[in-house]
N, CA, C and O of each residue as an XYZ file, in Angstrom:
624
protein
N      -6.976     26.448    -52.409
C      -6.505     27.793    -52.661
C      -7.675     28.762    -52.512
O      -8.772     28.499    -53.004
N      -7.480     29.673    -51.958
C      -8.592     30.880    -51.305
C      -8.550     31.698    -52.580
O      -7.442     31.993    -53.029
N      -9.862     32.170    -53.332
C     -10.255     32.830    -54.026
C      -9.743     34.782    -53.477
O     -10.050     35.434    -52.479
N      -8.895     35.116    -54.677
C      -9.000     36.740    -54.219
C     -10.027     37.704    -54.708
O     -10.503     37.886    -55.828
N     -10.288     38.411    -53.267
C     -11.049     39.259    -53.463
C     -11.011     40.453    -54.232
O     -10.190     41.347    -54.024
N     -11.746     40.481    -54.979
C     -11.780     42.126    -55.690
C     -12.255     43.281    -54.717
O     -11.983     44.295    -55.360
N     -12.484     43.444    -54.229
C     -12.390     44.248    -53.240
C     -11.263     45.238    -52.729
O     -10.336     44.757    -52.078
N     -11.294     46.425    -52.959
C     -10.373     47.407    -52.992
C     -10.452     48.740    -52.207
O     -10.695     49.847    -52.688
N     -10.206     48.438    -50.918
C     -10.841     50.269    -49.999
C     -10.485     51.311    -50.930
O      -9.604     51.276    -51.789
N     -11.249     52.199    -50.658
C     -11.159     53.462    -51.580
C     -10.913     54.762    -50.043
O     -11.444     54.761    -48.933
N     -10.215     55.415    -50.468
C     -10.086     56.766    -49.587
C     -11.590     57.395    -49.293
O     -12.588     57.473    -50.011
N     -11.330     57.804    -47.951
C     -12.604     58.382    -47.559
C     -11.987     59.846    -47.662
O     -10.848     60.135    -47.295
N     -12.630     60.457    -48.049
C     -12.386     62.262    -48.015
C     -13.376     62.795    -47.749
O     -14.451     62.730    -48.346
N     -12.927     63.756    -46.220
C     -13.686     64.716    -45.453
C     -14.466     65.602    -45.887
O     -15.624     65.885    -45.578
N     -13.501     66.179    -46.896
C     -14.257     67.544    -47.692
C     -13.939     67.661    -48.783
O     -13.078     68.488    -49.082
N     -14.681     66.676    -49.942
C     -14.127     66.265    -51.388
C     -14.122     67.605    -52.396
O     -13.359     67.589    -53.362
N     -14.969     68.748    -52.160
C     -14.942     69.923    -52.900
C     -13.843     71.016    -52.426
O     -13.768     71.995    -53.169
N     -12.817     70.997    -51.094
C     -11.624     71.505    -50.689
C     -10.942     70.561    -51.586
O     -10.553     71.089    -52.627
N     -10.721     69.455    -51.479
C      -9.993     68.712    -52.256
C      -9.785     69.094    -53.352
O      -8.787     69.797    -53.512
N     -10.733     68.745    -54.633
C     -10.765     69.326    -55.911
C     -10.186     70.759    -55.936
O      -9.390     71.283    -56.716
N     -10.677     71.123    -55.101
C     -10.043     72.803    -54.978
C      -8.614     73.155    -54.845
O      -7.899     73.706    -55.682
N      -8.394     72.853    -53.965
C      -7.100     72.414    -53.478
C      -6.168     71.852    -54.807
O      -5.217     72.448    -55.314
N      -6.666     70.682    -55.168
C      -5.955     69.928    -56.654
C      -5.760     71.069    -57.238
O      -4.554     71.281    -57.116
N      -6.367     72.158    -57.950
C      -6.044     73.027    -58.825
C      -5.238     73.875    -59.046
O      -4.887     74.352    -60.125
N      -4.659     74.270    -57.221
C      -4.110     75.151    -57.088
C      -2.442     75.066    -57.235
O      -1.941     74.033    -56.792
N      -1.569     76.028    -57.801
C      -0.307     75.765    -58.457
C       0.181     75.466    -56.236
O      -0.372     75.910    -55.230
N       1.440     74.519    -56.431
C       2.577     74.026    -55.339
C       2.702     75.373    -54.838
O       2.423     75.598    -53.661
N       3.298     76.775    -56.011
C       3.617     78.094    -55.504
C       2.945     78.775    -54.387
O       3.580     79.486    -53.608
N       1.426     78.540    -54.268
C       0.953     79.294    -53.509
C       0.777     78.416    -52.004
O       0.320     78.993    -51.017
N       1.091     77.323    -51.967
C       1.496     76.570    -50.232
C       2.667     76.906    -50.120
O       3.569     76.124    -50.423
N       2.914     78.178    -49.646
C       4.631     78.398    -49.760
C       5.116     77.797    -48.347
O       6.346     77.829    -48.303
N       4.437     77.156    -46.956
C       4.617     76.417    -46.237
C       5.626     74.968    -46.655
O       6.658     74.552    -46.127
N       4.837     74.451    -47.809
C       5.476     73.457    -48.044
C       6.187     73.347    -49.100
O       6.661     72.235    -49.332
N       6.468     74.473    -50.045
C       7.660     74.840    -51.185
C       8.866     74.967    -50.291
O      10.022     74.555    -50.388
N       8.047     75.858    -49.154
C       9.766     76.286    -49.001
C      10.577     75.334    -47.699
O      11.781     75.451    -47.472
N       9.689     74.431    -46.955
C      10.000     72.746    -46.255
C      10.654     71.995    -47.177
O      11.683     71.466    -46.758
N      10.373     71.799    -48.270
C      10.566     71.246    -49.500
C      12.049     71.416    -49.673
O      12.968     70.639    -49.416
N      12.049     73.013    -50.330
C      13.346     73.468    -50.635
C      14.787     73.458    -49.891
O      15.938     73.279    -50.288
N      14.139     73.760    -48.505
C      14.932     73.504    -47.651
C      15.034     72.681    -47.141
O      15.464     73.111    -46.071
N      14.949     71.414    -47.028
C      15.271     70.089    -46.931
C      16.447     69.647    -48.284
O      17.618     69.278    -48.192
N      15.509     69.880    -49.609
C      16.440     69.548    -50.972
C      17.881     70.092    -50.822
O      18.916     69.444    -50.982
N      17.755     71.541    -50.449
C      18.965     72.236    -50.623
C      19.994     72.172    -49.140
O      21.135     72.634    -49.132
N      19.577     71.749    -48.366
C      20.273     71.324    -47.020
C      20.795     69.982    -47.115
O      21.730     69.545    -46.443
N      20.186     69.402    -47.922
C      21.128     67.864    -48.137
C      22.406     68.179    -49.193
O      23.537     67.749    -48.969
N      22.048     69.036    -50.444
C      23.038     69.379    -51.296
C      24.027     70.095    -50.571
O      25.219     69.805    -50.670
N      23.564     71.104    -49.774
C      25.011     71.508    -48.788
C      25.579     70.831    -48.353
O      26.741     70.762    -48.756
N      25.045     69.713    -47.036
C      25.891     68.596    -46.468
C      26.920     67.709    -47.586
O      27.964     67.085    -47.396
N      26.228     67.931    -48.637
C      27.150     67.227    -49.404
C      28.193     67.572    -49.910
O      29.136     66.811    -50.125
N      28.155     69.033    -50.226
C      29.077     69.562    -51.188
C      30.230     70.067    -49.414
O      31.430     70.337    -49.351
N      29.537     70.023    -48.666
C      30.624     70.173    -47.168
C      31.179     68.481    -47.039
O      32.203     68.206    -46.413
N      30.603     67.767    -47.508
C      31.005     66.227    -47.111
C      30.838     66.199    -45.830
O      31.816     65.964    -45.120
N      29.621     66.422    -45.282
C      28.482     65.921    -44.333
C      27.847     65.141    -44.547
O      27.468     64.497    -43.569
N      27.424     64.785    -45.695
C      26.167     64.076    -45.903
C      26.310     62.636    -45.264
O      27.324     61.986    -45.010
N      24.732     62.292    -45.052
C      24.385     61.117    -44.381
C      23.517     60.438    -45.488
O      23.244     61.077    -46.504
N      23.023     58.992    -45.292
C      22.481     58.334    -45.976
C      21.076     59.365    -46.114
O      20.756     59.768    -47.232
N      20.253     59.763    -44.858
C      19.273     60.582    -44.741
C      19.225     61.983    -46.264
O      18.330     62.534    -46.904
N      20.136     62.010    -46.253
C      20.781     63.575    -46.813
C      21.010     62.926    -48.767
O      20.618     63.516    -49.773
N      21.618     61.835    -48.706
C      20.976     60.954    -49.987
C      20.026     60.384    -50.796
O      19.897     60.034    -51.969
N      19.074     60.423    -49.229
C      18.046     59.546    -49.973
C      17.160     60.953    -50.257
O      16.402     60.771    -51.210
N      17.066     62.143    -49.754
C      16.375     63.262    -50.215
C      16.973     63.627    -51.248
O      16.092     64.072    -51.985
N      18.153     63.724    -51.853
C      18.480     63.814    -53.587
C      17.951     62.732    -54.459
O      17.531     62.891    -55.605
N      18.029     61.397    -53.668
C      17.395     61.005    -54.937
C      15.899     60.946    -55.004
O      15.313     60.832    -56.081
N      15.332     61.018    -53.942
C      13.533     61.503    -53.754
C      13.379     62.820    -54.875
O      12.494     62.808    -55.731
N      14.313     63.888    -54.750
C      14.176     64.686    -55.605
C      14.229     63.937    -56.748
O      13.139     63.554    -57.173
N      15.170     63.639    -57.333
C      15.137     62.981    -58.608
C      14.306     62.119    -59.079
O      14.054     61.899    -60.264
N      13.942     61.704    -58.299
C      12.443     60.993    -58.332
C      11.326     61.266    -59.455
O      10.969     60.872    -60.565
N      10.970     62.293    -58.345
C       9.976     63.285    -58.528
C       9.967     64.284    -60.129
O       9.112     64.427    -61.002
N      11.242     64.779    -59.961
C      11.656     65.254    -60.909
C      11.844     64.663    -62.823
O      11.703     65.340    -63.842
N      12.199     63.185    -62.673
C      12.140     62.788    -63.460
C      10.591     61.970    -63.603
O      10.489     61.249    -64.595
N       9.720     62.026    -62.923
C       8.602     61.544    -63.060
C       7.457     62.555    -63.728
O       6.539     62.163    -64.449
N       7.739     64.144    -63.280
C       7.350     65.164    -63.579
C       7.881     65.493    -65.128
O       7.148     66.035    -65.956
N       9.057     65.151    -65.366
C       9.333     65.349    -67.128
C       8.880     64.259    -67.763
O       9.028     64.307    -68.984
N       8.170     62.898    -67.159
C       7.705     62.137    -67.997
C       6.162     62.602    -68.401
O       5.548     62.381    -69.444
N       5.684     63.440    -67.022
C       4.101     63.892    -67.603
C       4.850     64.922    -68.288
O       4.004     65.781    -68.038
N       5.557     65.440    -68.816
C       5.568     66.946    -69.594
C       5.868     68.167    -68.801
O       5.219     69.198    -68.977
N       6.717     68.092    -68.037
C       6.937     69.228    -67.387
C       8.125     68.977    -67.360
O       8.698     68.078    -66.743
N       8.771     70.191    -68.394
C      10.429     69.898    -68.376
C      10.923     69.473    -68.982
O      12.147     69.572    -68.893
N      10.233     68.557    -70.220
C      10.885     67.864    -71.224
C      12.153     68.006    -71.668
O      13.038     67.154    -71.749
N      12.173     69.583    -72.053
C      13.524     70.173    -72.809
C      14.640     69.623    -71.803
O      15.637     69.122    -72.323
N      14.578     69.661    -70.742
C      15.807     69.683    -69.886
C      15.708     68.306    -69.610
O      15.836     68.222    -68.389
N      15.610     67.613    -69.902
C      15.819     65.983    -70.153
C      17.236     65.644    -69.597
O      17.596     64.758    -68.822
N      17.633     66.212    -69.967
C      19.449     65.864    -70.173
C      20.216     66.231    -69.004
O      21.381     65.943    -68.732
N      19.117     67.119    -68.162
C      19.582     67.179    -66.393
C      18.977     66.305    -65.819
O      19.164     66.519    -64.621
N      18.213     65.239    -65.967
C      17.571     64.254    -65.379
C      18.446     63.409    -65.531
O      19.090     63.074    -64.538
N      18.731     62.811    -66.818
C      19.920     61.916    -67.067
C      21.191     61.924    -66.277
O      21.526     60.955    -65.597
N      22.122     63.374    -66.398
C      22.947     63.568    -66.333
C      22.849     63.555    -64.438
O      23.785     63.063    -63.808
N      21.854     64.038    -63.844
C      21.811     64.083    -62.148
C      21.902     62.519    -61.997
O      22.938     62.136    -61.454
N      21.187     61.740    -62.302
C      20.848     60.472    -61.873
C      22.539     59.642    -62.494
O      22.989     58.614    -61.987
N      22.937     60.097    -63.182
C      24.443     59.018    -63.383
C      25.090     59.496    -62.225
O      25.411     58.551    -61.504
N      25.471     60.818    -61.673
C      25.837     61.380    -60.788
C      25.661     60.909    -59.243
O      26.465     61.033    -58.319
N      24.562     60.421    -59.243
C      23.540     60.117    -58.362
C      24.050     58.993    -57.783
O      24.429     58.820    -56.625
N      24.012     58.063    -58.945
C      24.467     56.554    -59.029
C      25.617     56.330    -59.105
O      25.876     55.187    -58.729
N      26.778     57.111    -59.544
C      28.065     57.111    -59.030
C      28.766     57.622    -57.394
O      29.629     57.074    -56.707
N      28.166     58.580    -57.224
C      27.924     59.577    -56.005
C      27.787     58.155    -54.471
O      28.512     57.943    -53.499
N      26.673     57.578    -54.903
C      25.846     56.655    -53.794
C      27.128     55.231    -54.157
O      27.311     54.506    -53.180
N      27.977     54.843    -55.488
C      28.449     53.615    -55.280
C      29.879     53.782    -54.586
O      30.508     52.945    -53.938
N      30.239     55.195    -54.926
C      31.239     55.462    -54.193
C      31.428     55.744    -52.718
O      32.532     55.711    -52.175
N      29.919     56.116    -51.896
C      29.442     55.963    -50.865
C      29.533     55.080    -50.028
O      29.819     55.156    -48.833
N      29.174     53.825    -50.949
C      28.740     52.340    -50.112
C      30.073     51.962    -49.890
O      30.289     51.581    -48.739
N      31.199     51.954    -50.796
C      32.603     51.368    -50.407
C      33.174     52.486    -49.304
O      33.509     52.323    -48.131
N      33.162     53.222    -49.815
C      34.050     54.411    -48.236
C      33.072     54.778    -47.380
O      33.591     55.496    -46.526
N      32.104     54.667    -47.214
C      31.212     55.309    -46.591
C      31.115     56.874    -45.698
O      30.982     57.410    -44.598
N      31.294     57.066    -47.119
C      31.233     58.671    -47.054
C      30.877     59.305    -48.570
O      31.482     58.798    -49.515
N      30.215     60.056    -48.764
C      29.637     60.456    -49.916
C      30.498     62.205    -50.429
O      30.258     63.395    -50.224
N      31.088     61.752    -50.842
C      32.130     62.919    -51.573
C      31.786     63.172    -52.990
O      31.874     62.259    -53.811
N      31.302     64.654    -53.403
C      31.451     64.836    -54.331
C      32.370     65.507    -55.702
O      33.013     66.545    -55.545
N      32.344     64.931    -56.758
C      33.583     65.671    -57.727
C      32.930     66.683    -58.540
O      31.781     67.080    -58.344
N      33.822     67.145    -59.599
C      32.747     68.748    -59.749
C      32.044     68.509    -60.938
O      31.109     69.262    -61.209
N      32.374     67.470    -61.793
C      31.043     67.423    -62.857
C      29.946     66.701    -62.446
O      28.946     66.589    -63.155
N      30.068     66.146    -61.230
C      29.003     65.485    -60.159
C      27.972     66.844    -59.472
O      26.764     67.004    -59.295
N      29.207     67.647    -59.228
C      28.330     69.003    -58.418
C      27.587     69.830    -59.714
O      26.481     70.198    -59.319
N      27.774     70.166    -60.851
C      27.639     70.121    -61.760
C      26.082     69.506    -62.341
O      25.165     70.090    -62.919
N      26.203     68.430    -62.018
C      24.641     67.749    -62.539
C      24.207     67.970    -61.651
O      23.424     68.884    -61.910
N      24.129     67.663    -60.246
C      22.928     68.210    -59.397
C      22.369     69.336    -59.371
O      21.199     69.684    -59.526
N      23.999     70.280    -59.006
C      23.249     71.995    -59.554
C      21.555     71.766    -60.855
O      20.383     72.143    -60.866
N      22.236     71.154    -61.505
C      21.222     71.626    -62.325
C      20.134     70.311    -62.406
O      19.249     70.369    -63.260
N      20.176     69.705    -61.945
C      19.325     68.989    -61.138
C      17.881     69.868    -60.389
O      16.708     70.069    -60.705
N      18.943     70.271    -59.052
C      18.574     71.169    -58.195
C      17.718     72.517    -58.790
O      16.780     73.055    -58.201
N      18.199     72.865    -59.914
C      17.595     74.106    -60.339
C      16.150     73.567    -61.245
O      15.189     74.336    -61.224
N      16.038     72.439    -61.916
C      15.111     71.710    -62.529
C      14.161     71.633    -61.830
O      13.056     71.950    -62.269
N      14.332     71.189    -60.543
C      13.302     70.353    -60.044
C      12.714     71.779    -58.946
O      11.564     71.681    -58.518
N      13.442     72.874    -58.603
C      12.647     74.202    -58.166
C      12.229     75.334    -59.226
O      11.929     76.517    -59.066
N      12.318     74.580    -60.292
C      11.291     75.288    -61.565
C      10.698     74.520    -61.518
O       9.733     75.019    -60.939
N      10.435     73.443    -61.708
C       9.025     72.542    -61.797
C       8.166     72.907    -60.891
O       6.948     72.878    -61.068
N       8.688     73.250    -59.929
C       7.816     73.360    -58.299
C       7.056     74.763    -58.580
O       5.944     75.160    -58.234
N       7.665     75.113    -59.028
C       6.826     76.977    -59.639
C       5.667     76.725    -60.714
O       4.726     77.501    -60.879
N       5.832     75.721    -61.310
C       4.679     75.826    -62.785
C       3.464     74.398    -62.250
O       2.310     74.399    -62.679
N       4.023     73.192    -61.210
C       3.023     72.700    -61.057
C       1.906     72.620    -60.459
O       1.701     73.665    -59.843
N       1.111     71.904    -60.348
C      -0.386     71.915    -59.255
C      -0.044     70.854    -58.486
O       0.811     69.982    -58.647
N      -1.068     71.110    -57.373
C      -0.611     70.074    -56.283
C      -1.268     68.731    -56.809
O      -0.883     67.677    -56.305
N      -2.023     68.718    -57.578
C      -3.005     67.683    -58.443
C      -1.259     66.758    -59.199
O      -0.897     65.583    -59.129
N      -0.768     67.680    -59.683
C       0.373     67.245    -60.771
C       1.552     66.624    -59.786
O       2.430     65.950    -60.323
N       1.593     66.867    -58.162
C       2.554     66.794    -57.812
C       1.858     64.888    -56.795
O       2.399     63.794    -56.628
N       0.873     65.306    -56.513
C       0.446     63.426    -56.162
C       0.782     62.855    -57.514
O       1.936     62.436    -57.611
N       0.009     62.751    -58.583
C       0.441     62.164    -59.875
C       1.726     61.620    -60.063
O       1.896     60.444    -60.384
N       2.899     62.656    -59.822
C       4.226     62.271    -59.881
C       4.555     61.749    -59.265
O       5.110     60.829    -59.865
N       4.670     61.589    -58.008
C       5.113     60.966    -56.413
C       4.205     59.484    -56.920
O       4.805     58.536    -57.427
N       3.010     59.474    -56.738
C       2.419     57.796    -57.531
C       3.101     57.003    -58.759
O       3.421     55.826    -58.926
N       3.194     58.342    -59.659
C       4.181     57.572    -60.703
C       5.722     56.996    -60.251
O       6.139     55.909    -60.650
N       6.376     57.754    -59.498
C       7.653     57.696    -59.265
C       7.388     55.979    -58.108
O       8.194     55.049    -58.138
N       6.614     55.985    -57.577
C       5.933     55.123    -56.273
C       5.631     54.022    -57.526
O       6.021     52.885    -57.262
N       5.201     54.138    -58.418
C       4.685     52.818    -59.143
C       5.910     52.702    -60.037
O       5.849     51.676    -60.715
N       6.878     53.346    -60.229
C       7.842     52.843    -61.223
C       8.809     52.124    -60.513
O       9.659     51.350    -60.953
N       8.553     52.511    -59.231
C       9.947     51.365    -58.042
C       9.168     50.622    -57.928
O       9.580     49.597    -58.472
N       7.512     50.363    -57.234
C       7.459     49.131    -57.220
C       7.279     48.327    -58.276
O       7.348     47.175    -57.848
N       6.995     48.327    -59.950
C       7.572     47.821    -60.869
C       8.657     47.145    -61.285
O       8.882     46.354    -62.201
N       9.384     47.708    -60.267
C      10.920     47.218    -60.859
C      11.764     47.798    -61.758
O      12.821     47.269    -62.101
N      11.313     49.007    -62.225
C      11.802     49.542    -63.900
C      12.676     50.797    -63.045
O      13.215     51.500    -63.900
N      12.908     51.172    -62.008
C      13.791     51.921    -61.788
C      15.369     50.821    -61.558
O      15.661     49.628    -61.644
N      15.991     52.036    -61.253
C      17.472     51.469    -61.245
C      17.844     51.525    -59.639
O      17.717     52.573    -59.006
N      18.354     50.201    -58.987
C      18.114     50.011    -57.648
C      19.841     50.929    -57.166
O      20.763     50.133    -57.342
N      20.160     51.804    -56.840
C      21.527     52.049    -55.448
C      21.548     50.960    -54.763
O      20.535     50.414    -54.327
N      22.937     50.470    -54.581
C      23.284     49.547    -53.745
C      23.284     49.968    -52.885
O      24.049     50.930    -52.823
N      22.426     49.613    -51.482
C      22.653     50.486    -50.301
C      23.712     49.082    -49.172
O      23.186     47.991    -48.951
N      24.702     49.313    -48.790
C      25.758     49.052    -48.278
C      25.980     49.429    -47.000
O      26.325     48.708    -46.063
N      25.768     50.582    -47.003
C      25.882     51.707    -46.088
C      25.749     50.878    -44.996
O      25.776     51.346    -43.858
């Protein structure tokens, strides 16, 4: 049996004091990529609420939710807890009803939690740093590969 190495590449960074810099600065002011962001999030919620949506157009709601609920675990958003919950049952009903018809139709206390889903997760985007927003995306990235998220049957 081959001994493992401890050995671990580390990121090389070009210009580590842009970086840091960069980290500090709130998501709000790259409005390039707030508003790519937004409009991606909110172009899948249309397709949906038109019953367009594609698997593509799913998997960016629940990327949002992701994110979103990874961001109220560092403290951003706490209070509204209960739109994290309430999007993600939605989410997970939304996607099982998907996999059998394959078509993603939504009902209105379904449209209902995302709305406010949707509105959660573009207030978060206003109060965080881009420092806060790798953090989350790693957390959300280390809680699937953990296992401790809740898997969608993808069928599709």
């Amino acid at each position: 049996m081959r001994k493992r190495s401890k050995y671990r590449p580390k990121t090389v960074l070009l210009n580590p004091i842009a970086y840091v810099i960069e980290g500090n600065q709130p998501v709000s002011k790259h409005d390039s990529y707030l508003v790519e962001l937004k409009i991606k999030n909110h172009l899948a919620m249309t397709q949906l609420l038109q019953g367009k949506a594609t698997k593509a157009d799913m998997n960016a709601l629940i990327a949002m939710h992701n994110v979103s609920e990874a961001l109220c675990r560092m403290g951003f958003g706490v209070e509204y807890g209960d739109y994290i919950v309430s999007g993600k049952a939605a989410l997970l009903d939304l996607c099982e009803r998907g996999a059998l018809t394959e078509k993603f139709i939504c009902r209105a206390p379904e449209i209902q939690a995302l709305n406010g889903l949707m509105e959660l997760h573009d207030a978060q985007m206003e109060v965080i740093t881009v420092r806060d927003m790798e953090k989350a995306i790693a957390l959300a990235h280390k809680i699937i590969a953990n296992r401790r998220a809740i898997v969608i049957k993808d069928t599709v």
